[in-house]
mmCIF file of C-alpha atoms in Angstrom:
data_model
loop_
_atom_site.group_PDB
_atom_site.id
_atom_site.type_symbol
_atom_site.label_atom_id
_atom_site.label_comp_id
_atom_site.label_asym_id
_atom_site.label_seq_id
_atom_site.Cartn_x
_atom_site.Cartn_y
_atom_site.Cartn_z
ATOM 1 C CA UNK A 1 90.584 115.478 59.652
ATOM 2 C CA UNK A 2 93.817 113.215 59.010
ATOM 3 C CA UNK A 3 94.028 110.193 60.872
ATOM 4 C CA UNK A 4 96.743 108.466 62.383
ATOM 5 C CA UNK A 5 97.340 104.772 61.295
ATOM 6 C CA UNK A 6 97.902 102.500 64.392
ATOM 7 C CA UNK A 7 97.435 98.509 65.236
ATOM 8 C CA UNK A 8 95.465 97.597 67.920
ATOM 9 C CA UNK A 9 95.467 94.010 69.839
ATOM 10 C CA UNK A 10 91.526 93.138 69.257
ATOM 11 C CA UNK A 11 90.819 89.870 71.035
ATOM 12 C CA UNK A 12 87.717 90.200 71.059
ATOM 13 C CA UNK A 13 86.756 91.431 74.872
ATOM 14 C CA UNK A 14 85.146 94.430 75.794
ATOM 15 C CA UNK A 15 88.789 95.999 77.069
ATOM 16 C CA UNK A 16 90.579 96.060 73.281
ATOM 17 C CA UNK A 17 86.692 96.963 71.897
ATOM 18 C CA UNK A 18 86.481 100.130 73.836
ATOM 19 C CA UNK A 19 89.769 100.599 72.829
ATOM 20 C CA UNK A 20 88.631 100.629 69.464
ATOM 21 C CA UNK A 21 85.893 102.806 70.130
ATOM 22 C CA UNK A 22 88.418 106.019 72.136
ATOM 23 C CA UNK A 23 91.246 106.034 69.459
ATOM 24 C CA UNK A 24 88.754 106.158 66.775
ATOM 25 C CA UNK A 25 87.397 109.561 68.905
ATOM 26 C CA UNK A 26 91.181 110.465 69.182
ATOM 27 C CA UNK A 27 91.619 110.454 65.741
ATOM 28 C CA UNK A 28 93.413 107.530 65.262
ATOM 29 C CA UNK A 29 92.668 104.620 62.248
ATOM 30 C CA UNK A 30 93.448 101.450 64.068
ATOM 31 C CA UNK A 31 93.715 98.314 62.333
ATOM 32 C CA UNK A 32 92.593 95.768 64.326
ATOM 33 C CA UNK A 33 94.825 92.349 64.965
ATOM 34 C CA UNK A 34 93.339 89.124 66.782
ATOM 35 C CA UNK A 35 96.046 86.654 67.734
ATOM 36 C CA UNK A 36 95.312 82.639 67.417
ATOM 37 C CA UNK A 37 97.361 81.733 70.532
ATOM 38 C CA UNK A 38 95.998 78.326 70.917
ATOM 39 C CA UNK A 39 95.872 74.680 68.776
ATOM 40 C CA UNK A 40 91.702 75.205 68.742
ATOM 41 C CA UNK A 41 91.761 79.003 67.952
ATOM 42 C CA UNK A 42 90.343 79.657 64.258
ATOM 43 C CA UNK A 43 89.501 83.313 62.475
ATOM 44 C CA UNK A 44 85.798 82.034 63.069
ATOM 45 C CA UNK A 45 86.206 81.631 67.366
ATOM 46 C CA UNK A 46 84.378 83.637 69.777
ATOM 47 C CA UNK A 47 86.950 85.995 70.508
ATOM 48 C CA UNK A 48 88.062 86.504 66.613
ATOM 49 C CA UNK A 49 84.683 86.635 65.582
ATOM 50 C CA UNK A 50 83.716 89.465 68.044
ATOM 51 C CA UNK A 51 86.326 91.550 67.192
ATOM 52 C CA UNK A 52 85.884 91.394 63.160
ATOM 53 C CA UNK A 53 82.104 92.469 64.180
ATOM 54 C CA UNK A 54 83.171 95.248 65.772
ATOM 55 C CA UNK A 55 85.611 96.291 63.103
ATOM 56 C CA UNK A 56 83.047 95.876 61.009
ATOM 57 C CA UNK A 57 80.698 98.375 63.486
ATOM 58 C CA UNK A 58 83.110 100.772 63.789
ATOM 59 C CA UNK A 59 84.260 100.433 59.662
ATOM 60 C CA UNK A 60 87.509 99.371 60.560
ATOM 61 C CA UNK A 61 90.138 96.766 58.883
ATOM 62 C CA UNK A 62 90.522 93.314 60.938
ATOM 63 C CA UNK A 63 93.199 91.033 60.250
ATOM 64 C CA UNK A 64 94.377 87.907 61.606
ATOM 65 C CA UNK A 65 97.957 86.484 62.828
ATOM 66 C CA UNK A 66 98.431 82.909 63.440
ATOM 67 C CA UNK A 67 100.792 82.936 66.675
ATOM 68 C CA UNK A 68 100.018 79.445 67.718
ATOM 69 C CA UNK A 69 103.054 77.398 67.147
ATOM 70 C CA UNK A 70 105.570 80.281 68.810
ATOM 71 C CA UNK A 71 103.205 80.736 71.859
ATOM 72 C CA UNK A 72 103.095 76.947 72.786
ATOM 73 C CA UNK A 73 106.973 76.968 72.485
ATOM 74 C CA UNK A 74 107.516 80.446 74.077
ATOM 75 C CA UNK A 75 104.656 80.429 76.652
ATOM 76 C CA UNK A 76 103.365 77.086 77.055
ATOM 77 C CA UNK A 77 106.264 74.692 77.117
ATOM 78 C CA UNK A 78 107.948 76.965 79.637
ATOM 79 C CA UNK A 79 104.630 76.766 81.999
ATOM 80 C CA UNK A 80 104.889 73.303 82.191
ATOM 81 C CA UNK A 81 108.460 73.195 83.106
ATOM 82 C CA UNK A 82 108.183 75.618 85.482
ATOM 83 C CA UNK A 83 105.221 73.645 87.710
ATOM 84 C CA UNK A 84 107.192 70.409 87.466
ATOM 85 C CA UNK A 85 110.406 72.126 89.442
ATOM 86 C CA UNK A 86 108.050 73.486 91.849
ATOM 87 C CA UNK A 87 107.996 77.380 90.377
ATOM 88 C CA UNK A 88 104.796 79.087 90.244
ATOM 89 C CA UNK A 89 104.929 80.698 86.491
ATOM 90 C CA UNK A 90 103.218 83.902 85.537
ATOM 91 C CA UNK A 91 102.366 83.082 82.141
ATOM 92 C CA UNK A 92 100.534 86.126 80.940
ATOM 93 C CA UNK A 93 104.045 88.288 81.675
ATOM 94 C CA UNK A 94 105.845 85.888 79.923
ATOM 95 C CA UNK A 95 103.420 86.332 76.643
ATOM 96 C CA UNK A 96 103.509 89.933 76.964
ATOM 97 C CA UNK A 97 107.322 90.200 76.944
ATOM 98 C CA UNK A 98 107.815 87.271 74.635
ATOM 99 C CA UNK A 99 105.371 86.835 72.366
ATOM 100 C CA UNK A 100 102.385 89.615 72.002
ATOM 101 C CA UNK A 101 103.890 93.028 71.938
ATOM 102 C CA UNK A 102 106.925 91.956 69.551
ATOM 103 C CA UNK A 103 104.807 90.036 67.360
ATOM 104 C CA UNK A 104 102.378 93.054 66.887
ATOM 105 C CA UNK A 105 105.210 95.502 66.808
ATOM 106 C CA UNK A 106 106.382 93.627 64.012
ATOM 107 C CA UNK A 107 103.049 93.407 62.753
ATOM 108 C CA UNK A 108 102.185 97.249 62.473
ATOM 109 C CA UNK A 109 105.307 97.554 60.297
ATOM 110 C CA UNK A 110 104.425 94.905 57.900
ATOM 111 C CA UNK A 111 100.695 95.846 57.421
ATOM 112 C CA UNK A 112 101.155 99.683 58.354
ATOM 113 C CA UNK A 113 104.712 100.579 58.022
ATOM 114 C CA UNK A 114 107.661 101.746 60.283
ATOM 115 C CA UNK A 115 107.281 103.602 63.514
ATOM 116 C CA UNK A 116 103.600 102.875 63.681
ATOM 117 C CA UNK A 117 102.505 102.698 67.123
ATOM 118 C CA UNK A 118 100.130 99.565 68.833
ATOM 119 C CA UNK A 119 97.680 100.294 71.108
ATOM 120 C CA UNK A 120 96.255 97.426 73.294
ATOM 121 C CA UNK A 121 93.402 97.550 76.000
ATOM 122 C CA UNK A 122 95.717 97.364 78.887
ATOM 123 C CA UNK A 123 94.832 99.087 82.138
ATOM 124 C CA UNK A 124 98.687 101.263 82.250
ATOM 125 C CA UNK A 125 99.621 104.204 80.826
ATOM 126 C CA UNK A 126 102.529 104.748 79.007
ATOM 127 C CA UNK A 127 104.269 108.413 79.995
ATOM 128 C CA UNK A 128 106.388 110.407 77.720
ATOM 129 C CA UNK A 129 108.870 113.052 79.447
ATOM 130 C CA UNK A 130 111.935 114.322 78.009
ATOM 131 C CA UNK A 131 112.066 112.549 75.152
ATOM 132 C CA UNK A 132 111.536 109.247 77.040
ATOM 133 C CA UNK A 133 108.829 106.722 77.602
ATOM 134 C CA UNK A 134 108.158 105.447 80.873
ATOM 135 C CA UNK A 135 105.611 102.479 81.781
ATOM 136 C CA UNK A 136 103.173 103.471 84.660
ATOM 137 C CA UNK A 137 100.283 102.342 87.156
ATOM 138 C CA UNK A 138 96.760 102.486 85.339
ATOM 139 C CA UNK A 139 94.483 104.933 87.502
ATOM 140 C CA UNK A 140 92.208 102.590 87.969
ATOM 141 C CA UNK A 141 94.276 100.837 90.889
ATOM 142 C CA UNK A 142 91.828 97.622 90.670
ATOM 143 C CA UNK A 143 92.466 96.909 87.026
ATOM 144 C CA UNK A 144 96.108 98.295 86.952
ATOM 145 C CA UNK A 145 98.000 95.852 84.950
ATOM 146 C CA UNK A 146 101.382 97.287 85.000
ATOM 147 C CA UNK A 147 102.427 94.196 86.571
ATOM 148 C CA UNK A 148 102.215 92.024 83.455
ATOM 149 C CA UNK A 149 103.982 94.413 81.874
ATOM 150 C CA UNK A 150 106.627 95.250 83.309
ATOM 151 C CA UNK A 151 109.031 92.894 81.554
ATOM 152 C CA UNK A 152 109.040 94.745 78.618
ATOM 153 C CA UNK A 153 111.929 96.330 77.098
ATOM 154 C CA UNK A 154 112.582 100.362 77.290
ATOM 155 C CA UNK A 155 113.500 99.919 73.660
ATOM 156 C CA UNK A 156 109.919 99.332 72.594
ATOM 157 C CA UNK A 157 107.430 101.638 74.735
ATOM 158 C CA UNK A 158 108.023 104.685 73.124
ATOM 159 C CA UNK A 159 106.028 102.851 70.057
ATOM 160 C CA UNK A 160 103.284 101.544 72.782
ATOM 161 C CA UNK A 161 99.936 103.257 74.343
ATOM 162 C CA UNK A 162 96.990 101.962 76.074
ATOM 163 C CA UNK A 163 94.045 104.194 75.777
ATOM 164 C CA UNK A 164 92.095 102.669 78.687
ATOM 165 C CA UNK A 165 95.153 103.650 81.530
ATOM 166 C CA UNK A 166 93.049 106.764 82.715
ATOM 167 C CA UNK A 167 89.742 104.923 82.454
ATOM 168 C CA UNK A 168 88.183 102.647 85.366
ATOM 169 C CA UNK A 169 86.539 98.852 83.893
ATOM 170 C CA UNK A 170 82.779 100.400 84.386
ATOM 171 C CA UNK A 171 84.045 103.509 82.124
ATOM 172 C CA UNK A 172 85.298 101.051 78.888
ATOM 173 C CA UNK A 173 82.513 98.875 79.404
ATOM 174 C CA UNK A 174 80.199 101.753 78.998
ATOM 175 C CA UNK A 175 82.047 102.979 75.885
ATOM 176 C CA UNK A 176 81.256 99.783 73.968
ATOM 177 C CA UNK A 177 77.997 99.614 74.944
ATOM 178 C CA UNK A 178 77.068 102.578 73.519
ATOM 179 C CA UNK A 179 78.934 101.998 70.550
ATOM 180 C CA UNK A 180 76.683 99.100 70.036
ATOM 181 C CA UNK A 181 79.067 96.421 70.790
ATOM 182 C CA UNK A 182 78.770 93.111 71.401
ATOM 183 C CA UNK A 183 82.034 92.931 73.654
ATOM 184 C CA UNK A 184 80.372 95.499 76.465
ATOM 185 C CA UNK A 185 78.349 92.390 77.761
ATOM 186 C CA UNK A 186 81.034 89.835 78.194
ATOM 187 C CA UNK A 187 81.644 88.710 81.200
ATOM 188 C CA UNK A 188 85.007 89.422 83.217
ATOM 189 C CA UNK A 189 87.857 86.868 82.525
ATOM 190 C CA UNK A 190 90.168 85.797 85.530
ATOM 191 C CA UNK A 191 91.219 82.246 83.988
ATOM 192 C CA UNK A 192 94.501 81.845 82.089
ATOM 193 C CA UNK A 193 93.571 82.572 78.222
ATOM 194 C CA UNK A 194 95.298 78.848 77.534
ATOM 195 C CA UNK A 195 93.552 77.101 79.996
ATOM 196 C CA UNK A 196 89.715 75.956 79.068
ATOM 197 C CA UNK A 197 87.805 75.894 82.663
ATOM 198 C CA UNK A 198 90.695 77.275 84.168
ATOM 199 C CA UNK A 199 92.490 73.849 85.383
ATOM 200 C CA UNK A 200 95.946 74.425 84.896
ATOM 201 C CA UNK A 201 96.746 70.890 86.129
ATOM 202 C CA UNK A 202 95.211 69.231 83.213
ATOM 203 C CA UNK A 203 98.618 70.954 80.888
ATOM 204 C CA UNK A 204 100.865 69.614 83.024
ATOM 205 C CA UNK A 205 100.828 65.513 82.552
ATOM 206 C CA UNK A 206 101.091 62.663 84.654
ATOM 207 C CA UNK A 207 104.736 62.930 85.800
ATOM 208 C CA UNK A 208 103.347 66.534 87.741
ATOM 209 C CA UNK A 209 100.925 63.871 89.904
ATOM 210 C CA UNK A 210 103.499 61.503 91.375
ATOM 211 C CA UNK A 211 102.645 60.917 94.689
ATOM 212 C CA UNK A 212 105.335 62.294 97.227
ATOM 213 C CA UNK A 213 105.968 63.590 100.846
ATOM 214 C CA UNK A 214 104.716 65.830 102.327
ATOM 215 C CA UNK A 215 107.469 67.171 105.265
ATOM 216 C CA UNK A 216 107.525 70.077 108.100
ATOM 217 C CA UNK A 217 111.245 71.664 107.707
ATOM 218 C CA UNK A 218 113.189 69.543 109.729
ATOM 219 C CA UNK A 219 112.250 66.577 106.928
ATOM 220 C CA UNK A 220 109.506 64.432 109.197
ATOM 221 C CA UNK A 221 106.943 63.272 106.932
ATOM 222 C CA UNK A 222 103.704 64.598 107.279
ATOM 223 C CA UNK A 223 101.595 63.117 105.105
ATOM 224 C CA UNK A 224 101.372 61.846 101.345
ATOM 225 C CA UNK A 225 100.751 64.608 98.187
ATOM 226 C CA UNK A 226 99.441 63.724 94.706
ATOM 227 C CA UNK A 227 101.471 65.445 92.816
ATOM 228 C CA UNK A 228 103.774 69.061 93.186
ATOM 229 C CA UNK A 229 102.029 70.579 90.160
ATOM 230 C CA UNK A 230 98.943 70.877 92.916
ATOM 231 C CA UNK A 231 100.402 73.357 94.797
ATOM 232 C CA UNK A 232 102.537 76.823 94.839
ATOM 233 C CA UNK A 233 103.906 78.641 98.070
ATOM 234 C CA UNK A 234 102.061 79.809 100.528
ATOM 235 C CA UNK A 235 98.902 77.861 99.218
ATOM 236 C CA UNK A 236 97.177 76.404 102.584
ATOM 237 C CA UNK A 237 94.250 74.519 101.223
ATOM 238 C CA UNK A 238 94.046 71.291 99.957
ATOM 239 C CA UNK A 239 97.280 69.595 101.753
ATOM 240 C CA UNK A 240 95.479 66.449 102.812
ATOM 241 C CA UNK A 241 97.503 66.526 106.353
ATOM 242 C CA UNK A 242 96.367 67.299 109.693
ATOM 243 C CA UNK A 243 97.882 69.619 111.867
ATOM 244 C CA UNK A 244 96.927 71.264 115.802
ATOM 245 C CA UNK A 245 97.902 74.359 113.617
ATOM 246 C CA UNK A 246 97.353 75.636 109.798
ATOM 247 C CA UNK A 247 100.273 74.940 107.921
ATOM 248 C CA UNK A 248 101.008 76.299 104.819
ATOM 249 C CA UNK A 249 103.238 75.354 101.986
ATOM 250 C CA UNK A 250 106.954 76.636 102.277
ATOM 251 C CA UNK A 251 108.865 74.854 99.472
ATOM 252 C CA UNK A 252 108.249 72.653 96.523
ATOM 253 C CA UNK A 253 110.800 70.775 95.373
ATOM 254 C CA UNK A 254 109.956 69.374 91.966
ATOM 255 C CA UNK A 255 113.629 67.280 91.735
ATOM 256 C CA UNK A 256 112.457 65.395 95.137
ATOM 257 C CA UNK A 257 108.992 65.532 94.207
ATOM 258 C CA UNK A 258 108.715 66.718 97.804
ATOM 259 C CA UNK A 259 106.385 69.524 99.292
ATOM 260 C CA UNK A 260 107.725 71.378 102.603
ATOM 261 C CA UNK A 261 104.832 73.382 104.931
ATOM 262 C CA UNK A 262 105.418 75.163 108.002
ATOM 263 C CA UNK A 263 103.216 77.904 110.163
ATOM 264 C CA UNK A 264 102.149 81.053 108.467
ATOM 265 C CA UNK A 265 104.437 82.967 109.935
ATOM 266 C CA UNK A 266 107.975 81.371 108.679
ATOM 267 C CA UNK A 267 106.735 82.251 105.111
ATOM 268 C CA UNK A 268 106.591 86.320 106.240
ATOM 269 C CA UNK A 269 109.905 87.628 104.968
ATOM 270 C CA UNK A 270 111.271 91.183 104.122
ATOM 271 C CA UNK A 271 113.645 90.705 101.973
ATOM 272 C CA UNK A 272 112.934 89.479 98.569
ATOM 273 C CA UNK A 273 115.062 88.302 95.611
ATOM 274 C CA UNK A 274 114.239 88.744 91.754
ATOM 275 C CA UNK A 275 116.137 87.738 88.814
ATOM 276 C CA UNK A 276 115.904 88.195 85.081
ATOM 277 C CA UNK A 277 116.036 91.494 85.981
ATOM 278 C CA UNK A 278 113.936 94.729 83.054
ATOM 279 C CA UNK A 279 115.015 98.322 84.611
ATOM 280 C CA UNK A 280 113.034 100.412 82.837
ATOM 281 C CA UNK A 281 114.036 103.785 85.117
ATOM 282 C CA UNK A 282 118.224 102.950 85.639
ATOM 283 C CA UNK A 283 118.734 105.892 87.566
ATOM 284 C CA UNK A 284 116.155 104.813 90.571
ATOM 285 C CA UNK A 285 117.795 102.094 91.409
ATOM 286 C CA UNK A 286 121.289 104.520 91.605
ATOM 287 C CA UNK A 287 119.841 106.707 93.770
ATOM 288 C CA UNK A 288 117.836 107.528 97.121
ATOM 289 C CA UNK A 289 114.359 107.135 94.572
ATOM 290 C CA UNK A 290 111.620 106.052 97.532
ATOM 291 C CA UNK A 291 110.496 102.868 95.765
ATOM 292 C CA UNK A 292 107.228 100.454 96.376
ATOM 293 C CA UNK A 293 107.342 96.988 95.686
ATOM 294 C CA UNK A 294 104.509 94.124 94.214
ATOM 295 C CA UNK A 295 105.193 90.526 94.671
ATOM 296 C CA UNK A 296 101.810 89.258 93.527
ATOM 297 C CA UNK A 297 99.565 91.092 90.757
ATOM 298 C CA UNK A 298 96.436 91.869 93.355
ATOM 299 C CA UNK A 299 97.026 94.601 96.147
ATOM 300 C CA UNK A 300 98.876 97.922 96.511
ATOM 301 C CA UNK A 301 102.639 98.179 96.265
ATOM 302 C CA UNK A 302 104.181 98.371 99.712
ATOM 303 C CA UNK A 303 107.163 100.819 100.542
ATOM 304 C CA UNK A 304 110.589 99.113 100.539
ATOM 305 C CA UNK A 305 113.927 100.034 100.003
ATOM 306 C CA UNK A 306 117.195 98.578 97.565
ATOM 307 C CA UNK A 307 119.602 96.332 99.467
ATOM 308 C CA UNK A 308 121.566 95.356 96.530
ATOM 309 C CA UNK A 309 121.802 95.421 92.925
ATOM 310 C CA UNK A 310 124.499 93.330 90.687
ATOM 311 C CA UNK A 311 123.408 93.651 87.291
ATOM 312 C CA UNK A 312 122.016 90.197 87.469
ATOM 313 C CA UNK A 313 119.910 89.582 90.758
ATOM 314 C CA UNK A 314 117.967 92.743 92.731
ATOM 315 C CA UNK A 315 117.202 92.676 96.235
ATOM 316 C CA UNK A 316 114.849 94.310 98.309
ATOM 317 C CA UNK A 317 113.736 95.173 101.763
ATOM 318 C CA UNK A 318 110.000 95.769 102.316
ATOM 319 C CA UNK A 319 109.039 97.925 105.298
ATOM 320 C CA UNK A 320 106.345 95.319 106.024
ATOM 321 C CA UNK A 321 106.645 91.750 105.503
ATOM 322 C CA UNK A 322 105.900 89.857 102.762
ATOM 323 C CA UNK A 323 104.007 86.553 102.699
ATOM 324 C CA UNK A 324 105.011 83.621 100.343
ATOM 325 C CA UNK A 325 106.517 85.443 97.847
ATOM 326 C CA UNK A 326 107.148 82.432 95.183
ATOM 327 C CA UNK A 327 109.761 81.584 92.596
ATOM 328 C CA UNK A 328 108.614 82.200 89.280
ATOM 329 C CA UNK A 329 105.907 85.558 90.282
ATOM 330 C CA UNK A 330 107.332 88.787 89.612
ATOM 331 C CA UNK A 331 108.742 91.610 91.791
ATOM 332 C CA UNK A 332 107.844 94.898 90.568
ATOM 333 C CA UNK A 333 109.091 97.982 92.188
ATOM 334 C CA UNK A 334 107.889 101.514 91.243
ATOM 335 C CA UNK A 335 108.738 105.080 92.196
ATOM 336 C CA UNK A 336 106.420 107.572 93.357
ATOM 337 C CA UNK A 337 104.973 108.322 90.823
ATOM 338 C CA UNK A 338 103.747 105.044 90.016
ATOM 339 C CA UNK A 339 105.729 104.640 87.070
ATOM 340 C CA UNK A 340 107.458 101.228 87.118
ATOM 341 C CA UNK A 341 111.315 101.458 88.022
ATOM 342 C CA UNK A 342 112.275 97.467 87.252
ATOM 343 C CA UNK A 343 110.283 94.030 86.807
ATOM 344 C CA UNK A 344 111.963 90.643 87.621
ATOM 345 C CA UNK A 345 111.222 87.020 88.197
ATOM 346 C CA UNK A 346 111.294 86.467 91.893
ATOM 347 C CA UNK A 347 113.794 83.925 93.365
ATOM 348 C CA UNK A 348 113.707 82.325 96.801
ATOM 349 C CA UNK A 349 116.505 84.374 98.940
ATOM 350 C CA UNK A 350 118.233 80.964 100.129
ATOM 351 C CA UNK A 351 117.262 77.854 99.804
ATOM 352 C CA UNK A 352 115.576 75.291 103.115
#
């Protein structure tokens, strides 16, 4: 039987093992790449390590490509700046449509040669109709990672698939394990891939931990903050403020080094704002397509409807409100079908 050359992201986990494991029974070759994204990451880590051992398992070629220095200055950097003016980034979108799919695209035609698709171990599917590829929900609707994804380009899916969209967690982890690899018994991840123990804060530096107000939206002080890179929108916990009512944060306003709060229910809102705009389905946003928004990766995508589109800013009406949707998250709208229609950087609708 002929097999088809492909790359495949490999970082190691059990998601890009398993992978591994289903194009190899699809009758695909995969060569698989690990990325060094971070100053500490060597070809003998963890991660890289796993993943040449299961190359090795399933007699497969492993390579290596050093992304460090572009990731810091494309990912990074660009976290840091967004905390200090009091956005909430989404760093893993950003790497996705910055750094890791165009990077590996690249990749497969340097190692493997033109038009030779990448695979990764996302939870999405990829849908080809009519000559065109569309991004979609994964079926699993508890690992569907669409979200992240959704800033890529339309000009580069039809060379992307994820083998794992129709498969649930509990179904990849099983294919590793009996495939004998290591991967199946690592643990979940839920901590940003750049962040050791998960503490943002310590990226960040001392000018994101200037004390500052704390104000209710009129401009009374409240109370004294430690710093704005401690807290996002809607974020309740941790204020250091009392209050006859909970309060949550409303605005953060890295230039005044001021954070705003008010009562749970002036953060509901349905109509949200996103910019840097990637329509991946033009004609949806033309037409009377029923779409469903996301404003935050976990949950369901709620029914809402367009209220305008420019070219440069989208805006959206959601059938039920919205809580805290913050600058710097993503809006991600979808058609019925689950297939995602646009992904954008969300944008507060006016300012306090």
């Amino acid at each position: 039987m002929t097999e088809t050359p492909c790359l495949l992201l490999a970082s190691g986990g059990v998601d890009s093992c398993a992978a591994a494991v289903l194009l190899r029974r699809e009758g695909y070759l995969p060569t698989l790449v690990t990325l060094l994204l971070l100053p500490g990451d060597t070809p003998e880590g963890p991660g890289p390590g796993r993943a040449r051992r299961a190359a090795e398992r399933l007699d497969l070629p492993h390579r290596i490509l050093d992304l460090r220095e572009p990731f810091d200055r494309e990912v990074v950097a660009p976290f840091r700046e967004a905390y200090l003016r009091g956005r909430t980034p989404n760093p893993c979108a950003d790497c996705n449509g910055r750094i890791k799919f165009r990077a590996a695209l690249a990749a497969a035609e340097t190692l493997l040669g033109a038009d030779v698709p990448v695979a990764t171990g996302h939870y999405a599917r990829i849908l080809r109709e009519g000559g065109r590829a569309t991004l979609a929900r994964g079926r699993d609707s508890r690992r569907d990672q669409s979200y992240f994804l959704a800033g890529l380009p339309s000009s580069l899916l039809s060379r992307l698939f994820f083998p794992l969209g129709d498969l649930s967690k509990e179904e990849a982890r099983r294919l590793a394990r009996e495939a004998g690899l290591e991967a199946s018994e690592t643990p979940d991840s839920m901590e940003l891939c750049f962040v050791p123990g998960g503490d943002y804060r310590k990226l960040l530096g001392p000018e994101a931990f200037r004390e500052g107000p704390v104000v209710d939206p009129s401009g009374r002080v409240l109370g004294t903050h430690e710093g704005v890179g401690n807290f996002t929108r809607g974020q309740r916990k941790g204020l250091g403020i009392s209050s006859p009512e909970p309060l949550y944060v409303r605005e953060v306003d890295g230039g005044r080094n001021r954070v705003t709060v008010d009562r749970r229910e002036a953060l509901l809102t349905h109509l949200v704002r996103g910019g840097d705009v990637n329509v991946l389905i033009p004609e949806a946003l033309r037409g009377k397509t029923k779409l469903f928004g996301k404003v935050r990766s976990q949950g369901e995508p709620g029914s809402c409807s367009l209220e305008s589109w420019d070219g440069a800013f989208l805006t959206v009406r959601f059938h039920q409100p919205q809580f805290a949707p913050a600058p710097g998250q993503r809006l991600v709208l979808y058609d019925g079908q689950g297939r995602v229609v646009a992904g954008s950087t969300l944008e507060l609708l006016m300012p306090l």
